[in-house]
Amino acid sequence: MPADPKETAMCGNISVQAIAFGNWTKEFIKIKKSLLEFRATLNDRKKASTAVVVNPQKKQPARQRHNEL
């Protein structure tokens, strides 16, 4: 019985798909790690911000320099 051309093509693409999936998985793991780090940073900031009152009206240094010129 001759092999079905569709099946042969699919089998040939499996390695390409596996490589692409592996690359995607690596990127996903990187993104997940960075999100966890970001969440930890947010939690640290949240803990720090309870003790510090932030003044929203405070000007940024770039604006101050612009006003001085």
mmCIF file of N, CA and C in Angstrom:
data_model
loop_
_atom_site.group_PDB
_atom_site.id
_atom_site.type_symbol
_atom_site.label_atom_id
_atom_site.label_comp_id
_atom_site.label_asym_id
_atom_site.label_seq_id
_atom_site.Cartn_x
_atom_site.Cartn_y
_atom_site.Cartn_z
ATOM 1 N N MET A 1 0.855 -1.183 0.000
ATOM 2 C CA MET A 1 0.000 0.000 0.000
ATOM 3 C C MET A 1 0.897 1.241 0.000
ATOM 4 N N PRO A 2 0.742 2.131 -0.978
ATOM 5 C CA PRO A 2 1.600 3.327 -1.024
ATOM 6 C C PRO A 2 1.242 4.303 0.095
ATOM 7 N N ALA A 3 2.250 5.024 0.546
ATOM 8 C CA ALA A 3 2.036 5.986 1.631
ATOM 9 C C ALA A 3 1.228 7.173 1.125
ATOM 10 N N ASP A 4 0.374 7.664 1.975
ATOM 11 C CA ASP A 4 -0.435 8.844 1.629
ATOM 12 C C ASP A 4 0.478 10.075 1.630
ATOM 13 N N PRO A 5 0.479 10.854 0.541
ATOM 14 C CA PRO A 5 1.358 12.031 0.483
ATOM 15 C C PRO A 5 1.114 13.022 1.623
ATOM 16 N N LYS A 6 -0.148 13.141 2.057
ATOM 17 C CA LYS A 6 -0.458 14.062 3.165
ATOM 18 C C LYS A 6 0.231 13.600 4.441
ATOM 19 N N GLU A 7 0.185 12.295 4.725
ATOM 20 C CA GLU A 7 0.816 11.769 5.939
ATOM 21 C C GLU A 7 2.323 11.961 5.876
ATOM 22 N N THR A 8 2.912 11.730 4.720
ATOM 23 C CA THR A 8 4.359 11.892 4.563
ATOM 24 C C THR A 8 4.747 13.347 4.814
ATOM 25 N N ALA A 9 3.953 14.260 4.257
ATOM 26 C CA ALA A 9 4.233 15.683 4.449
ATOM 27 C C ALA A 9 4.091 16.050 5.927
ATOM 28 N N MET A 10 3.077 15.506 6.574
ATOM 29 C CA MET A 10 2.863 15.816 7.985
ATOM 30 C C MET A 10 4.021 15.297 8.836
ATOM 31 N N CYS A 11 4.489 14.092 8.541
ATOM 32 C CA CYS A 11 5.599 13.530 9.303
ATOM 33 C C CYS A 11 6.864 14.365 9.094
ATOM 34 N N GLY A 12 7.051 14.867 7.893
ATOM 35 C CA GLY A 12 8.213 15.705 7.614
ATOM 36 C C GLY A 12 8.157 17.013 8.370
ATOM 37 N N ASN A 13 6.951 17.510 8.621
ATOM 38 C CA ASN A 13 6.794 18.786 9.322
ATOM 39 C C ASN A 13 6.872 18.656 10.835
ATOM 40 N N ILE A 14 6.812 17.432 11.328
ATOM 41 C CA ILE A 14 6.792 17.259 12.785
ATOM 42 C C ILE A 14 8.064 17.819 13.414
ATOM 43 N N SER A 15 9.227 17.561 12.810
ATOM 44 C CA SER A 15 10.462 18.054 13.407
ATOM 45 C C SER A 15 10.499 19.576 13.374
ATOM 46 N N VAL A 16 10.014 20.172 12.285
ATOM 47 C CA VAL A 16 9.971 21.635 12.191
ATOM 48 C C VAL A 16 9.029 22.184 13.263
ATOM 49 N N GLN A 17 7.891 21.542 13.415
ATOM 50 C CA GLN A 17 6.926 21.979 14.430
ATOM 51 C C GLN A 17 7.494 21.800 15.829
ATOM 52 N N ALA A 18 8.217 20.708 16.050
ATOM 53 C CA ALA A 18 8.800 20.458 17.371
ATOM 54 C C ALA A 18 9.831 21.530 17.700
ATOM 55 N N ILE A 19 10.651 21.911 16.708
ATOM 56 C CA ILE A 19 11.654 22.963 16.928
ATOM 57 C C ILE A 19 10.942 24.279 17.222
ATOM 58 N N ALA A 20 9.924 24.599 16.443
ATOM 59 C CA ALA A 20 9.176 25.844 16.661
ATOM 60 C C ALA A 20 8.516 25.836 18.039
ATOM 61 N N PHE A 21 7.955 24.691 18.422
ATOM 62 C CA PHE A 21 7.315 24.592 19.740
ATOM 63 C C PHE A 21 8.352 24.735 20.847
ATOM 64 N N GLY A 22 9.531 24.154 20.648
ATOM 65 C CA GLY A 22 10.596 24.279 21.635
ATOM 66 C C GLY A 22 11.026 25.723 21.804
ATOM 67 N N ASN A 23 11.167 26.440 20.688
ATOM 68 C CA ASN A 23 11.530 27.855 20.750
ATOM 69 C C ASN A 23 10.437 28.660 21.437
ATOM 70 N N TRP A 24 9.182 28.356 21.104
ATOM 71 C CA TRP A 24 8.061 29.055 21.722
ATOM 72 C C TRP A 24 8.037 28.786 23.225
ATOM 73 N N THR A 25 8.311 27.545 23.612
ATOM 74 C CA THR A 25 8.310 27.191 25.032
ATOM 75 C C THR A 25 9.396 27.949 25.773
ATOM 76 N N LYS A 26 10.582 28.071 25.159
ATOM 77 C CA LYS A 26 11.668 28.824 25.796
ATOM 78 C C LYS A 26 11.255 30.279 25.997
ATOM 79 N N GLU A 27 10.647 30.883 24.971
ATOM 80 C CA GLU A 27 10.193 32.268 25.078
ATOM 81 C C GLU A 27 9.121 32.393 26.164
ATOM 82 N N PHE A 28 8.214 31.430 26.217
ATOM 83 C CA PHE A 28 7.151 31.460 27.222
ATOM 84 C C PHE A 28 7.740 31.401 28.627
ATOM 85 N N ILE A 29 8.751 30.551 28.825
ATOM 86 C CA ILE A 29 9.384 30.430 30.142
ATOM 87 C C ILE A 29 10.069 31.748 30.512
ATOM 88 N N LYS A 30 10.743 32.390 29.533
ATOM 89 C CA LYS A 30 11.381 33.690 29.793
ATOM 90 C C LYS A 30 10.333 34.714 30.221
ATOM 91 N N ILE A 31 9.205 34.752 29.488
ATOM 92 C CA ILE A 31 8.143 35.715 29.797
ATOM 93 C C ILE A 31 7.577 35.429 31.185
ATOM 94 N N LYS A 32 7.380 34.157 31.490
ATOM 95 C CA LYS A 32 6.816 33.782 32.786
ATOM 96 C C LYS A 32 7.753 34.221 33.915
ATOM 97 N N LYS A 33 9.067 33.999 33.736
ATOM 98 C CA LYS A 33 10.038 34.416 34.751
ATOM 99 C C LYS A 33 10.019 35.923 34.938
ATOM 100 N N SER A 34 9.986 36.663 33.823
ATOM 101 C CA SER A 34 9.996 38.117 33.940
ATOM 102 C C SER A 34 8.710 38.610 34.597
ATOM 103 N N LEU A 35 7.580 37.947 34.327
ATOM 104 C CA LEU A 35 6.328 38.337 34.984
ATOM 105 C C LEU A 35 6.388 38.075 36.481
ATOM 106 N N LEU A 36 6.986 36.945 36.872
ATOM 107 C CA LEU A 36 7.110 36.641 38.298
ATOM 108 C C LEU A 36 8.017 37.655 38.985
ATOM 109 N N GLU A 37 9.112 38.036 38.304
ATOM 110 C CA GLU A 37 10.004 39.048 38.862
ATOM 111 C C GLU A 37 9.273 40.379 38.983
ATOM 112 N N PHE A 38 8.492 40.725 37.968
ATOM 113 C CA PHE A 38 7.736 41.975 37.974
ATOM 114 C C PHE A 38 6.735 41.983 39.125
ATOM 115 N N ARG A 39 6.073 40.850 39.327
ATOM 116 C CA ARG A 39 5.099 40.752 40.411
ATOM 117 C C ARG A 39 5.784 40.898 41.772
ATOM 118 N N ALA A 40 6.962 40.295 41.917
ATOM 119 C CA ALA A 40 7.715 40.424 43.160
ATOM 120 C C ALA A 40 8.113 41.879 43.390
ATOM 121 N N THR A 41 8.527 42.559 42.305
ATOM 122 C CA THR A 41 8.894 43.972 42.410
ATOM 123 C C THR A 41 7.685 44.795 42.823
ATOM 124 N N LEU A 42 6.527 44.506 42.231
ATOM 125 C CA LEU A 42 5.309 45.235 42.601
ATOM 126 C C LEU A 42 4.970 45.023 44.067
ATOM 127 N N ASN A 43 5.116 43.783 44.532
ATOM 128 C CA ASN A 43 4.827 43.500 45.937
ATOM 129 C C ASN A 43 5.783 44.262 46.847
ATOM 130 N N ASP A 44 7.065 44.317 46.461
ATOM 131 C CA ASP A 44 8.045 45.071 47.244
ATOM 132 C C ASP A 44 7.682 46.545 47.267
ATOM 133 N N ARG A 45 7.294 47.077 46.124
ATOM 134 C CA ARG A 45 6.902 48.491 46.052
ATOM 135 C C ARG A 45 5.658 48.759 46.881
ATOM 136 N N LYS A 46 4.725 47.793 46.841
ATOM 137 C CA LYS A 46 3.486 47.963 47.605
ATOM 138 C C LYS A 46 3.803 48.033 49.096
ATOM 139 N N LYS A 47 4.727 47.177 49.553
ATOM 140 C CA LYS A 47 5.124 47.192 50.960
ATOM 141 C C LYS A 47 5.825 48.502 51.300
ATOM 142 N N ALA A 48 6.691 48.979 50.396
ATOM 143 C CA ALA A 48 7.426 50.214 50.641
ATOM 144 C C ALA A 48 6.505 51.425 50.576
ATOM 145 N N SER A 49 5.511 51.382 49.696
ATOM 146 C CA SER A 49 4.642 52.557 49.508
ATOM 147 C C SER A 49 3.715 52.765 50.694
ATOM 148 N N THR A 50 3.516 51.747 51.522
ATOM 149 C CA THR A 50 2.651 51.944 52.685
ATOM 150 C C THR A 50 3.317 52.880 53.683
ATOM 151 N N ALA A 51 4.647 52.905 53.703
ATOM 152 C CA ALA A 51 5.360 53.766 54.642
ATOM 153 C C ALA A 51 5.657 55.134 54.037
ATOM 154 N N VAL A 52 5.688 55.239 52.722
ATOM 155 C CA VAL A 52 6.069 56.484 52.061
ATOM 156 C C VAL A 52 4.847 57.093 51.379
ATOM 157 N N VAL A 53 4.620 58.372 51.620
ATOM 158 C CA VAL A 53 3.527 59.077 50.957
ATOM 159 C C VAL A 53 4.079 59.719 49.692
ATOM 160 N N VAL A 54 3.478 59.408 48.568
ATOM 161 C CA VAL A 54 3.948 59.931 47.288
ATOM 162 C C VAL A 54 3.150 61.177 46.953
ATOM 163 N N ASN A 55 3.847 62.240 46.573
ATOM 164 C CA ASN A 55 3.194 63.493 46.206
ATOM 165 C C ASN A 55 2.958 63.509 44.696
ATOM 166 N N PRO A 56 1.716 63.399 44.232
ATOM 167 C CA PRO A 56 1.463 63.368 42.787
ATOM 168 C C PRO A 56 1.719 64.710 42.097
ATOM 169 N N GLN A 57 1.734 65.801 42.865
ATOM 170 C CA GLN A 57 1.937 67.128 42.275
ATOM 171 C C GLN A 57 3.406 67.461 42.054
ATOM 172 N N LYS A 58 4.290 66.582 42.530
ATOM 173 C CA LYS A 58 5.730 66.835 42.420
ATOM 174 C C LYS A 58 6.154 66.815 40.951
ATOM 175 N N LYS A 59 6.912 67.841 40.537
ATOM 176 C CA LYS A 59 7.344 67.925 39.141
ATOM 177 C C LYS A 59 8.487 66.959 38.872
ATOM 178 N N GLN A 60 8.566 66.522 37.626
ATOM 179 C CA GLN A 60 9.660 65.656 37.206
ATOM 180 C C GLN A 60 10.910 66.510 36.975
ATOM 181 N N PRO A 61 12.119 65.967 37.179
ATOM 182 C CA PRO A 61 13.345 66.736 36.962
ATOM 183 C C PRO A 61 13.469 67.295 35.546
ATOM 184 N N ALA A 62 12.992 66.567 34.541
ATOM 185 C CA ALA A 62 13.095 67.040 33.157
ATOM 186 C C ALA A 62 12.270 68.313 32.975
ATOM 187 N N ARG A 63 11.111 68.383 33.585
ATOM 188 C CA ARG A 63 10.266 69.568 33.474
ATOM 189 C C ARG A 63 10.921 70.750 34.190
ATOM 190 N N GLN A 64 11.538 70.488 35.327
ATOM 191 C CA GLN A 64 12.193 71.575 36.055
ATOM 192 C C GLN A 64 13.312 72.177 35.213
ATOM 193 N N ARG A 65 14.112 71.321 34.582
ATOM 194 C CA ARG A 65 15.205 71.812 33.736
ATOM 195 C C ARG A 65 14.648 72.624 32.581
ATOM 196 N N HIS A 66 13.535 72.176 32.023
ATOM 197 C CA HIS A 66 12.926 72.882 30.890
ATOM 198 C C HIS A 66 12.449 74.267 31.332
ATOM 199 N N ASN A 67 11.878 74.349 32.537
ATOM 200 C CA ASN A 67 11.384 75.634 33.035
ATOM 201 C C ASN A 67 12.535 76.600 33.340
ATOM 202 N N GLU A 68 13.685 76.062 33.754
ATOM 203 C CA GLU A 68 14.824 76.929 34.069
ATOM 204 C C GLU A 68 15.415 77.546 32.812
ATOM 205 N N LEU A 69 15.341 76.854 31.685
ATOM 206 C CA LEU A 69 15.904 77.362 30.427
ATOM 207 C C LEU A 69 15.065 78.430 29.861
#
